[in-house]
Coordinates of C-alpha atoms and ligand atoms in Angstrom, one line a residue:
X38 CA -8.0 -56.4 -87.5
X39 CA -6.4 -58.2 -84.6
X40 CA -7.3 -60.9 -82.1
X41 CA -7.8 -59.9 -78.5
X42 CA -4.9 -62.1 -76.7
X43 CA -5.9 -60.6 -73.0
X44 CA -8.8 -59.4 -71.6
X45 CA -8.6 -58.2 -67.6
X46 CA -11.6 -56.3 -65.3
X47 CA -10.0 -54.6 -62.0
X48 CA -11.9 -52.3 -59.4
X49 CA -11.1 -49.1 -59.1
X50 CA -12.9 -46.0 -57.6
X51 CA -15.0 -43.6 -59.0
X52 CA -15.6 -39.8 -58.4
X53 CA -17.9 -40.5 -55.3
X54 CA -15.5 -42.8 -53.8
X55 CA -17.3 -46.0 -54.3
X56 CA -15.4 -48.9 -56.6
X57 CA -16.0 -49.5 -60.0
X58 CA -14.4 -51.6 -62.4
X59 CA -12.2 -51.1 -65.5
X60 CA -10.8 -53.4 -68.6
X61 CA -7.9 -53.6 -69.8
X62 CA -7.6 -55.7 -73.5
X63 CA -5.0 -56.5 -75.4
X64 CA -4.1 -57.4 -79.0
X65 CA -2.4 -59.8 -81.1
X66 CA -1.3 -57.1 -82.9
X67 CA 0.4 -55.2 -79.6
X68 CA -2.2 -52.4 -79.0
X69 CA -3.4 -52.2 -75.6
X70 CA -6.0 -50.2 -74.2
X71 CA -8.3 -49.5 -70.7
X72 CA -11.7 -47.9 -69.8
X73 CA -13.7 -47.8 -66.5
X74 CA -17.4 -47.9 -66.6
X75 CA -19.2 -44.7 -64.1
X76 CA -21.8 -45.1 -62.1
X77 CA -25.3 -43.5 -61.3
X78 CA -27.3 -42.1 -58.1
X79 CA -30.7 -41.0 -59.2
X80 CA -30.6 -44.4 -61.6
X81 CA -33.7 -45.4 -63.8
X82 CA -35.7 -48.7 -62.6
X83 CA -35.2 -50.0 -66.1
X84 CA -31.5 -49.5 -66.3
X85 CA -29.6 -52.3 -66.6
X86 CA -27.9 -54.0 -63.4
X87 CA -24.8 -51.8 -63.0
X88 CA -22.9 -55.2 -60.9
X89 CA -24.3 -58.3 -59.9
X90 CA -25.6 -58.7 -56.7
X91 CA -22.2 -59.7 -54.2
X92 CA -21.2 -55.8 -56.1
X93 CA -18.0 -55.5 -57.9
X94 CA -15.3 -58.4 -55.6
X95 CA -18.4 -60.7 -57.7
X96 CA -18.2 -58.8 -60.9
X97 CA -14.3 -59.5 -61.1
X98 CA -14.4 -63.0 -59.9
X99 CA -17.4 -63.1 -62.7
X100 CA -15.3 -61.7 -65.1
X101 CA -11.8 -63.6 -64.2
X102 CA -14.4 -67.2 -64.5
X103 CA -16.7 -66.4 -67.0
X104 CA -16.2 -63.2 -69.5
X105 CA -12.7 -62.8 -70.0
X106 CA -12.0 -66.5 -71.4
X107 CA -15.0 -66.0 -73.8
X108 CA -13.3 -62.4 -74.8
X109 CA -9.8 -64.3 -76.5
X110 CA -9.3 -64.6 -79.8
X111 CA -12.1 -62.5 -80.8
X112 CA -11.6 -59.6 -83.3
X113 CA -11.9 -56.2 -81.2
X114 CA -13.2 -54.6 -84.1
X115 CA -16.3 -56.5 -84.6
X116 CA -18.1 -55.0 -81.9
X117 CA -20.7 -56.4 -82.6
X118 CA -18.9 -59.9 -82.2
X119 CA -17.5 -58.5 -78.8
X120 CA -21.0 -57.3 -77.8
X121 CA -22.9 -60.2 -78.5
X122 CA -20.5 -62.5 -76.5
X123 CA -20.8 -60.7 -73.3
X124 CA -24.3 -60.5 -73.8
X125 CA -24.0 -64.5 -74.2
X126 CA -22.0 -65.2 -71.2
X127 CA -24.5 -62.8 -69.0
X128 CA -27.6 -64.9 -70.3
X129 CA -30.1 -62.2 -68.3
X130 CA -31.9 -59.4 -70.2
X131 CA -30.6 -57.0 -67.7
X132 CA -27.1 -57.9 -67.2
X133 CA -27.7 -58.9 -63.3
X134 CA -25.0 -61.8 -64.2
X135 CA -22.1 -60.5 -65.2
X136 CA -22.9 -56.5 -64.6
X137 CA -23.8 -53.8 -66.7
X138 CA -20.4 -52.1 -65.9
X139 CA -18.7 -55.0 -66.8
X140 CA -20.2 -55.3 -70.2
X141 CA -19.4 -50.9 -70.7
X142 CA -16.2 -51.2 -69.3
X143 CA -14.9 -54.2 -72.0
X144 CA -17.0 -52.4 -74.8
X145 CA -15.8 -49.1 -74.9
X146 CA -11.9 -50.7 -74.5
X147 CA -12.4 -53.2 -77.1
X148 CA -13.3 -50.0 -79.4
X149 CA -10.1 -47.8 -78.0
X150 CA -7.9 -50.9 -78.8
X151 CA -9.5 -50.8 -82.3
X152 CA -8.3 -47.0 -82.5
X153 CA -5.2 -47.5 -81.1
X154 CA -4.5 -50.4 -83.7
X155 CA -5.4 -48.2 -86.3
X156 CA -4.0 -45.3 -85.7
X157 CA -8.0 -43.7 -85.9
X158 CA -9.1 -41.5 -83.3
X159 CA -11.7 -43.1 -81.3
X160 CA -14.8 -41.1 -82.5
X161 CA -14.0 -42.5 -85.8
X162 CA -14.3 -46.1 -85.0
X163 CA -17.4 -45.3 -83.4
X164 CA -18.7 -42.8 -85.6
X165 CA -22.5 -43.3 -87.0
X166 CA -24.0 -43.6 -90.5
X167 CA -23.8 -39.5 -91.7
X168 CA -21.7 -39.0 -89.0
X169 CA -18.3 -36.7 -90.0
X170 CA -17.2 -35.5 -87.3
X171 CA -18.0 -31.5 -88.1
X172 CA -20.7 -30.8 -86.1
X173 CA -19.8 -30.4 -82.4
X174 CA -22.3 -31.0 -79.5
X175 CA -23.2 -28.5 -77.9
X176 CA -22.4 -28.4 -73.7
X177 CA -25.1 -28.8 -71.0
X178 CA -22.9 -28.0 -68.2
X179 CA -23.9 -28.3 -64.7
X180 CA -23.5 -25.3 -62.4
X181 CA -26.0 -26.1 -59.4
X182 CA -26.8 -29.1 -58.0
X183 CA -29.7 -30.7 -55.9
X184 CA -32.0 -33.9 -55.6
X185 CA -30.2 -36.9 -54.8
X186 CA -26.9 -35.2 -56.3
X187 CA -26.7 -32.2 -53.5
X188 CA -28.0 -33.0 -50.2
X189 CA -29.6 -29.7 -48.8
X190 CA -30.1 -27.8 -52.1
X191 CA -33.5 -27.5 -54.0
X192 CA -35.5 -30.6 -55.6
X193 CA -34.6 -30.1 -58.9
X194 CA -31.6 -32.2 -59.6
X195 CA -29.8 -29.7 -62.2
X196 CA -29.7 -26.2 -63.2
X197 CA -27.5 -26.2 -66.2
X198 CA -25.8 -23.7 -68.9
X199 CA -27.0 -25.2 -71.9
X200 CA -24.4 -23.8 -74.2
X201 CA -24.7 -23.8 -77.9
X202 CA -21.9 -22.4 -80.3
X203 CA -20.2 -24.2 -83.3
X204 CA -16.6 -24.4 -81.8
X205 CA -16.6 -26.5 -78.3
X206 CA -13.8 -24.2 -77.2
X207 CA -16.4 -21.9 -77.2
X208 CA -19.2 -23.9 -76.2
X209 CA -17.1 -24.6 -73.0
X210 CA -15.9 -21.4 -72.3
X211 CA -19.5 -20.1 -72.0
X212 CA -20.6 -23.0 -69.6
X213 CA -17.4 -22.6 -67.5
X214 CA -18.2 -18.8 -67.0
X215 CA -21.9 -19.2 -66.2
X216 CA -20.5 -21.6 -63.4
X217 CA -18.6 -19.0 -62.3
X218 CA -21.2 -16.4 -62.2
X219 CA -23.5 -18.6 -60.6
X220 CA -21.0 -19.2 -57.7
X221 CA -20.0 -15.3 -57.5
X222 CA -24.4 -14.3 -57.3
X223 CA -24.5 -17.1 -55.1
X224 CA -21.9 -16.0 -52.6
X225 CA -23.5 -12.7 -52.8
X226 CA -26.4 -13.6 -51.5
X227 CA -25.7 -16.1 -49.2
X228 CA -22.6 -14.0 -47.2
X229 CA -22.0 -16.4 -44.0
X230 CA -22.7 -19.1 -46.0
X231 CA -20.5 -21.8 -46.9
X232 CA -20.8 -23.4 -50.4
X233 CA -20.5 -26.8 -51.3
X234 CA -19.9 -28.7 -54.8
X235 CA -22.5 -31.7 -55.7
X236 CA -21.5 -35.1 -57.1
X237 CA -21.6 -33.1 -60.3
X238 CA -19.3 -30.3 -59.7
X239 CA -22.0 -27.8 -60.0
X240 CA -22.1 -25.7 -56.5
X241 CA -24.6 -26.8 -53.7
X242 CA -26.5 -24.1 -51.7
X243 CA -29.5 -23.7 -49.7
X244 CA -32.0 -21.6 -52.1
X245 CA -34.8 -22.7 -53.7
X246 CA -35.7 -24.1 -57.0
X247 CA -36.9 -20.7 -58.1
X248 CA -33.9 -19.0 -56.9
X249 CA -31.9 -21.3 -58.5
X250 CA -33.2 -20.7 -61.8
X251 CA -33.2 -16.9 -61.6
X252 CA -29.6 -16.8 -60.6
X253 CA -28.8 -19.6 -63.5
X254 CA -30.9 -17.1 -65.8
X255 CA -29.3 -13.9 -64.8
X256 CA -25.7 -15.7 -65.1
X257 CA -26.7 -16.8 -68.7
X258 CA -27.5 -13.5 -69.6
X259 CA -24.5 -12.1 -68.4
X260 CA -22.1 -14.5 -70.0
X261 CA -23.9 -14.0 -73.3
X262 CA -23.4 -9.9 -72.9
X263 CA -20.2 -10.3 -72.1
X264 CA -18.4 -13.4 -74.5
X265 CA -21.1 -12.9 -77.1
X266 CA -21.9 -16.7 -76.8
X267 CA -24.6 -18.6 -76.9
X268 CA -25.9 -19.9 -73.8
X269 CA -29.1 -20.4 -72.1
X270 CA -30.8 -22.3 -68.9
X271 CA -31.8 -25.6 -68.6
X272 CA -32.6 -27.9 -66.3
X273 CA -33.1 -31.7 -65.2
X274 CA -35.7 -32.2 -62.7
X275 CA -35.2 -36.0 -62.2
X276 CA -38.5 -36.2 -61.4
X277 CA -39.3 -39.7 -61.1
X278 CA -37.0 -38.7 -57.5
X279 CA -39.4 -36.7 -56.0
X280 CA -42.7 -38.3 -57.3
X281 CA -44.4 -40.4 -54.9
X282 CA -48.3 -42.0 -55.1
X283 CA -48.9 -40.0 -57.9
X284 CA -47.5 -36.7 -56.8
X285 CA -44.7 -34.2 -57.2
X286 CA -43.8 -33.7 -54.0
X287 CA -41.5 -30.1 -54.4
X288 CA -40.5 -28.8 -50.5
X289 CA -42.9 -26.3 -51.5
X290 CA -45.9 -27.6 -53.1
X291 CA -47.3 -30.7 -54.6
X292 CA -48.6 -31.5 -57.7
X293 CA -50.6 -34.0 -60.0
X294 CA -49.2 -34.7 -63.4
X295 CA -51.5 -32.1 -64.8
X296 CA -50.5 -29.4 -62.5
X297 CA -46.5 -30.4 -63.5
X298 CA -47.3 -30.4 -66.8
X299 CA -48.3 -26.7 -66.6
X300 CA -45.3 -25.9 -63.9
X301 CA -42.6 -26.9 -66.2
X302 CA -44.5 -25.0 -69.2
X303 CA -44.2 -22.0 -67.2
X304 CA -40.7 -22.5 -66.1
X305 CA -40.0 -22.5 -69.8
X306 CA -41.6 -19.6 -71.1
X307 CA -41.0 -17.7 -67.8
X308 CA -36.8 -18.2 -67.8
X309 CA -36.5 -19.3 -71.6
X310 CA -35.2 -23.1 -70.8
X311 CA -33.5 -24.5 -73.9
X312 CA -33.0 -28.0 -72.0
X313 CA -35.6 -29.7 -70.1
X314 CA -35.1 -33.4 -69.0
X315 CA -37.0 -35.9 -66.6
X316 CA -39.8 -33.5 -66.0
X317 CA -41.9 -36.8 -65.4
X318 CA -41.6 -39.9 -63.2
X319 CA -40.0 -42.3 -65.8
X320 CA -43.4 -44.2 -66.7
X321 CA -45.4 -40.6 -67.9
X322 CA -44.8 -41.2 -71.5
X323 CA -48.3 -39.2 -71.7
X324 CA -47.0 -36.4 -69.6
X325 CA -44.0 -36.1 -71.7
X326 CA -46.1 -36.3 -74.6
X327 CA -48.2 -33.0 -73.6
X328 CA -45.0 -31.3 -72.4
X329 CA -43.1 -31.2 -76.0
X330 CA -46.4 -30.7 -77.9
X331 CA -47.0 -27.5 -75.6
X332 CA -42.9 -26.2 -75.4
X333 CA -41.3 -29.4 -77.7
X334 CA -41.0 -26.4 -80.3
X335 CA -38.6 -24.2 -78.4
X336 CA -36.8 -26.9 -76.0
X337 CA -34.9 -30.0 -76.0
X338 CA -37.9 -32.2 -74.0
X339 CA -35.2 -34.8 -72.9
X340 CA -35.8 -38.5 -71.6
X341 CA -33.3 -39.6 -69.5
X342 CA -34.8 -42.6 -66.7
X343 CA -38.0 -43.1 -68.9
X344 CA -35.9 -44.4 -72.3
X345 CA -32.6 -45.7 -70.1
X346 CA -30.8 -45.3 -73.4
X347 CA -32.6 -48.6 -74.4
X348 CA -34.4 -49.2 -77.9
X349 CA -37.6 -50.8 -76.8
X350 CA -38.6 -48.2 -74.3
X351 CA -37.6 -45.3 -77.0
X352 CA -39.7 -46.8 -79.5
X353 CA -42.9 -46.7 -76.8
X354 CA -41.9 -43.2 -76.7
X355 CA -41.8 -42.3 -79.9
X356 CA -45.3 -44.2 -80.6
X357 CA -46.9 -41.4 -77.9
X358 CA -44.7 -38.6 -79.6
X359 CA -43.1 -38.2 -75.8
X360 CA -39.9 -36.0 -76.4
X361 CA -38.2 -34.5 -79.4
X362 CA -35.0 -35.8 -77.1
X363 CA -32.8 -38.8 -75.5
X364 CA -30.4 -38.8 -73.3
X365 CA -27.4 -41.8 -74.0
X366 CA -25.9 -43.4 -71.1
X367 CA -23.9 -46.3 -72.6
X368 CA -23.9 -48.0 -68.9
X369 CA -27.8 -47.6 -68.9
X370 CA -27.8 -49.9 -71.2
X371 CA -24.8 -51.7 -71.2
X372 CA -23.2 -52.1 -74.6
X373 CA -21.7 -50.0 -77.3
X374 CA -23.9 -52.4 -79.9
X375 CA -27.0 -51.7 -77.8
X376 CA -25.8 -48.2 -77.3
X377 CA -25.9 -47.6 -81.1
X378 CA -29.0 -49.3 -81.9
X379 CA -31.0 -46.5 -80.0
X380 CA -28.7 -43.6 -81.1
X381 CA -29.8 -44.7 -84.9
X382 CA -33.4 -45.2 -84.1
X383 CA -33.4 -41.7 -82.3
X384 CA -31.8 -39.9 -85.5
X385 CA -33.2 -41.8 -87.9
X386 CA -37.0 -41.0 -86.7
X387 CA -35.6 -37.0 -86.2
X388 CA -34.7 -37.2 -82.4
X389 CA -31.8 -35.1 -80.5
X390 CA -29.6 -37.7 -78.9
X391 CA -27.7 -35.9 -75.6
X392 CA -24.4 -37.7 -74.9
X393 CA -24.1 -38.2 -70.8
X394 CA -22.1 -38.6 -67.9
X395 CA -23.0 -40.0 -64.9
X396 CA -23.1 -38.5 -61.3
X397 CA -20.3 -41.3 -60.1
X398 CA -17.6 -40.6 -63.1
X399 CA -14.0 -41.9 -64.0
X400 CA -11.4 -39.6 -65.1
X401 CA -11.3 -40.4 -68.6
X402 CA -12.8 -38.7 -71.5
X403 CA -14.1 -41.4 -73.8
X404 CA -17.6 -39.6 -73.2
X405 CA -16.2 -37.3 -75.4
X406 CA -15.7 -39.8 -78.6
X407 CA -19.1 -41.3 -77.9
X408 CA -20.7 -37.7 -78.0
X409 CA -18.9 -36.4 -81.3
X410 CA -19.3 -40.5 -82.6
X411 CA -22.8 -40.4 -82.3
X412 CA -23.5 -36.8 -83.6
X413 CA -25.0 -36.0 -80.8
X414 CA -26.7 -32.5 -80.3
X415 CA -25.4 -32.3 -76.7
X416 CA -22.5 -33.3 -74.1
X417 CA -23.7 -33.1 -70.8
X418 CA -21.2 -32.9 -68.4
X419 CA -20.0 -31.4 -65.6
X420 CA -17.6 -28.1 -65.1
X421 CA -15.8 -28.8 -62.1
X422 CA -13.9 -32.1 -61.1
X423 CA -11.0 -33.9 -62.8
X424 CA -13.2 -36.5 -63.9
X425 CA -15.7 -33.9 -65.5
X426 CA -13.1 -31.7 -66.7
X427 CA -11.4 -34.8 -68.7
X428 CA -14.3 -34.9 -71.0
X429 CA -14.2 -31.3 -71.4
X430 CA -10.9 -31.3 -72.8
X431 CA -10.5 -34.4 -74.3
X432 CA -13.5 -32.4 -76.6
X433 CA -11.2 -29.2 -76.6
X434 CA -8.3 -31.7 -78.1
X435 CA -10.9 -33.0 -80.8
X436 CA -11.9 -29.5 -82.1
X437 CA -8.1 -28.8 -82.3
X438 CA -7.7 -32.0 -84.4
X439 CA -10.8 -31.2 -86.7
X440 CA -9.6 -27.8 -87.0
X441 CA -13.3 -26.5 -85.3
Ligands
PGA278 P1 -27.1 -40.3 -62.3 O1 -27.9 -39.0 -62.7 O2 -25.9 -40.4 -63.1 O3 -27.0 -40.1 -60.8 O4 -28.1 -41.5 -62.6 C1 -27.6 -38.2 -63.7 C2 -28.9 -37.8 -64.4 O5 -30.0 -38.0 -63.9 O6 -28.8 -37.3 -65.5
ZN279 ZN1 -31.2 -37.2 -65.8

C-alpha cells in the first residue's frame, strides 16, 4: 500500500472528437498510472453528470481547486477511501460538481496505480467475490449502427454479433467476421452506395431495421458454418430515443408499449436474438417485466438507460422482475465503489452483468479488466476503431496470460 503523492486531470479527446478528461496519479512508492473517462450520446436521464456545467475547462479547474488536494496522501488501494472522498468533495447526488468523468477517470487510475504497485494485473485488483478470472465474457460486438449513433441508418441503435465461446480469441474472431460479412451483404446490395462507419465502428447504411436484422442474421449464420463458433444476433434498440408521448415512433410504424412489447417478442423468435437491450423508454420497468417473462428464457433482456449502472434503480427493477440483465457503465454511475455495489447486487440476486463501452471512447482497454473483474457474462464493444479495438485486444492479451 502506498500514498498517492500526485493526483492530475487533463482534457483530452475522445473517439468523436469532443474533449474528455484523464488522471494521472502517482505514488509514494514510484508507480504511476493514467485513465480517461468516455463519454455517451444516446445517455440515460438518470446518469450521472458526465462534467459540470462550464464542460471540462470547469472540470479541470474543479479538479486543480478542489479534488486533487483532497486525493494526497490517501492509500490508492482503498478504493473505497479514494471513492468516498470524491464523492465528498462533489457534495451532489449526481456528480454535477465536480463531474461524473472526473470521479471515473481518478477511480479507475487510482486502481491501475494499485496494479502497477503490485505487480497484479488490473482485473485482479478489481476482481469480485467468486471472481477467478476463468470465465471469459462473451463479445457483443457492433456491426451496424443507427439511432443517435448513425445518422441516416434505421432506428434501432445496434445490430450486434452476440458471440459466445469460452476462449475470447475465439469469441472475437467470430464478431470480427460477422462485421465483415455484414459489410460484404451490405455492399452487395447497396452497389452505388457509399458506406459509412457509426460512432461505434459498426457500418452505417440506408436499410431498414428489418433489413438490418436479416443481413446481421444471415452473417451470423454464415460465420458459425464456416469457424464453427458460436454467434448469434442481438440487438439494442435504445428505445427511450425514439419514444415520444407514449409511443414508439419507428420511420415505419408506431407503437404503444403493448404493441412493442409483442414487436420485440417477434423479433426474437423470428431471428433468434440472444441479446436484447433498451427495448423500453428507460422508465417501463413493467414493459421490461413482460418482455423477459415472455423471451427472458432464451435472451439476455438487458437494461441499459433504465438501471444507469446505479443500485437503487436496479433494485426497482429487480422488485418488478424487469430483466434477467444489466448493462455496467462505470461513467453512468461514476465510481469504481458505486460501480461494484450494483455488479454484486446484480450477481448476487442471479442477474447477467454486460461490461460496456460508450459511443464517445478513449483508446485504452481498462474496459477490458472491468469486464473479466466483474465476471461479467458480456463485453460489449465495438469491432472497428483504435479505441474499440484496444479493448479487444487488451482481452486477447488476458486470455494469453490465463492460458484461455
Ligand atoms: P452511449 O450509448 O454510449 O451513446 O450512451 C451506448 C448504448 O446505448 O449502449
Ligand atoms: Zn444501450
Amino acid at each position: 500500500m502506498s500514498r498517492i503523492t500526485s493526483a492530475d486531470l487533463f482534457g483530452i479527446y475522445d473517439s468523436r472528437g469532443r474533449l474528455t478528461v484523464e488522471a494521472s496519479i502517482a505514488l509514494a512508492s514510484g508507480a504511476r498510472s493514467r485513465a480517461g473517462a468516455p463519454s455517451g450520446a444516446s445517455t440515460g436521464v438518470h446518469e450521472v453528470m458526465a462534467f459540470p456545467k462550464g464542460g471540462v475547462p470547469e472540470a479541470l479547474a474543479t479538479f486543480r481547486a478542489r479534488v486533487g488536494p483532497r486525493l494526497i496522501g490517501l492509500d490508492a488501494s482503498d478504493q473505497r477511501a479514494v471513492d468516498a472522498a470524491i464523492h465528498e468533495v462533489d457534495g451532489t447526488s449526481d456528480f454535477s460538481s465536480i463531474g461524473g468523468n472526473t470521479a471515473t477517470a481518478v477511480s479507475i487510475a487510482a486502481a491501475m496505480a494499485t496494479a502497477e504497485e503490485t505487480g497484479r494485473p488490473l482485473w485482479k485488483v478489481l476482481a469480485r467475490p467468486g471472481v477467478d478470472g476463468r470465465s471469459f465474457p462473451a463479445i457483443a460486438g457492433n456491426c451496424l449502427n443507427g439511432g443517435r449513433h448513425a445518422i441516416g441508418g434505421p432506428d434501432i441503435q445496434e445490430f450486434i454479433a452476440f458471440a459466445d465461446c469460452a476462449r475470447p480469441e475465439d469469441s472475437i474472431r467470430a464478431a470480427v467476421r460477422v462485421h465483415g460479412l455484414v459489410g460484404e451483404e451490405l455492399h452487395r446490395r447497396l452497389p452505388k452506395t457509399a458506406l459509412g462507419r457509426g460512432d461505434e465502428g459498426g457500418w452505417v447504411a440506408g436499410v431498414s431495421n428489418l433489413e438490418a436484422l436479416e443481413i446481421l442474421t444471415d452473417a451470423c449464420a454464415k460465420a458459425r458454418d464456416e469457424l464453427h463458433l458460436e454467434v448469434r444476433p442481438g440487438i439494442d434498440l435504445a428505445a427511450s430515443e425514439f419514444f415520444e408521448k407514449g409511443k414508439y415512433r419507428y420511420r415505419e410504424q408506431t407503437l404503444d408499449t403493448e404493441g412493442q412489447v409483442g414487436f420485440v417478442s417477434k423479433l426474437v423468435d423470428r431471428f433468434d436474438l440472444r441479446f436484447v437491450e433498451d427495448p423500453f423508454d428507460q422508465e417501463a420497468f413493467d414493459a421490461f417485466a413482460a418482455l423477459t417473462k415472455a423471451v427472458g428464457g432464451r435472451t439476455l433482456v438487458i437494461g441499459d438507460d433504465i438501471f444507469v449502472t446505479n443500485e437503487h434503480r436496479l433494485r426497482m427493477g429487480l422488485e418488478r422482475r424487469s430483466t434477467n440483465s444489466i448493462l455496467i457503465k462505470v461513467n453512468q454511475v461514476g465510481t469504481l465503489t458505486d460501480t461494484f455495489a450494483t455488479v454484486d447486487l446484480a450477481r448476487s440476486q442471479g442477474l447477467s452483468t454486460v461490461t460496456s463501452h460508450r459511443s464517445g471512447e478513449v483508446p485504452e482497454g481498462w474496459l477490458a479488466h472491468v469486464a473479466l473483474g466483474t465476471g461479467a457474462r458480456g463485453l460489449k464493444c465495438g469491432i472497428l476503431g483504435g479505441e474499440r479495438v484496444a479493448k479487444l485486444n487488451e482481452l486477447l492479451r488476458l486470455g494469453r496470460a490465463t492460458g484461455t
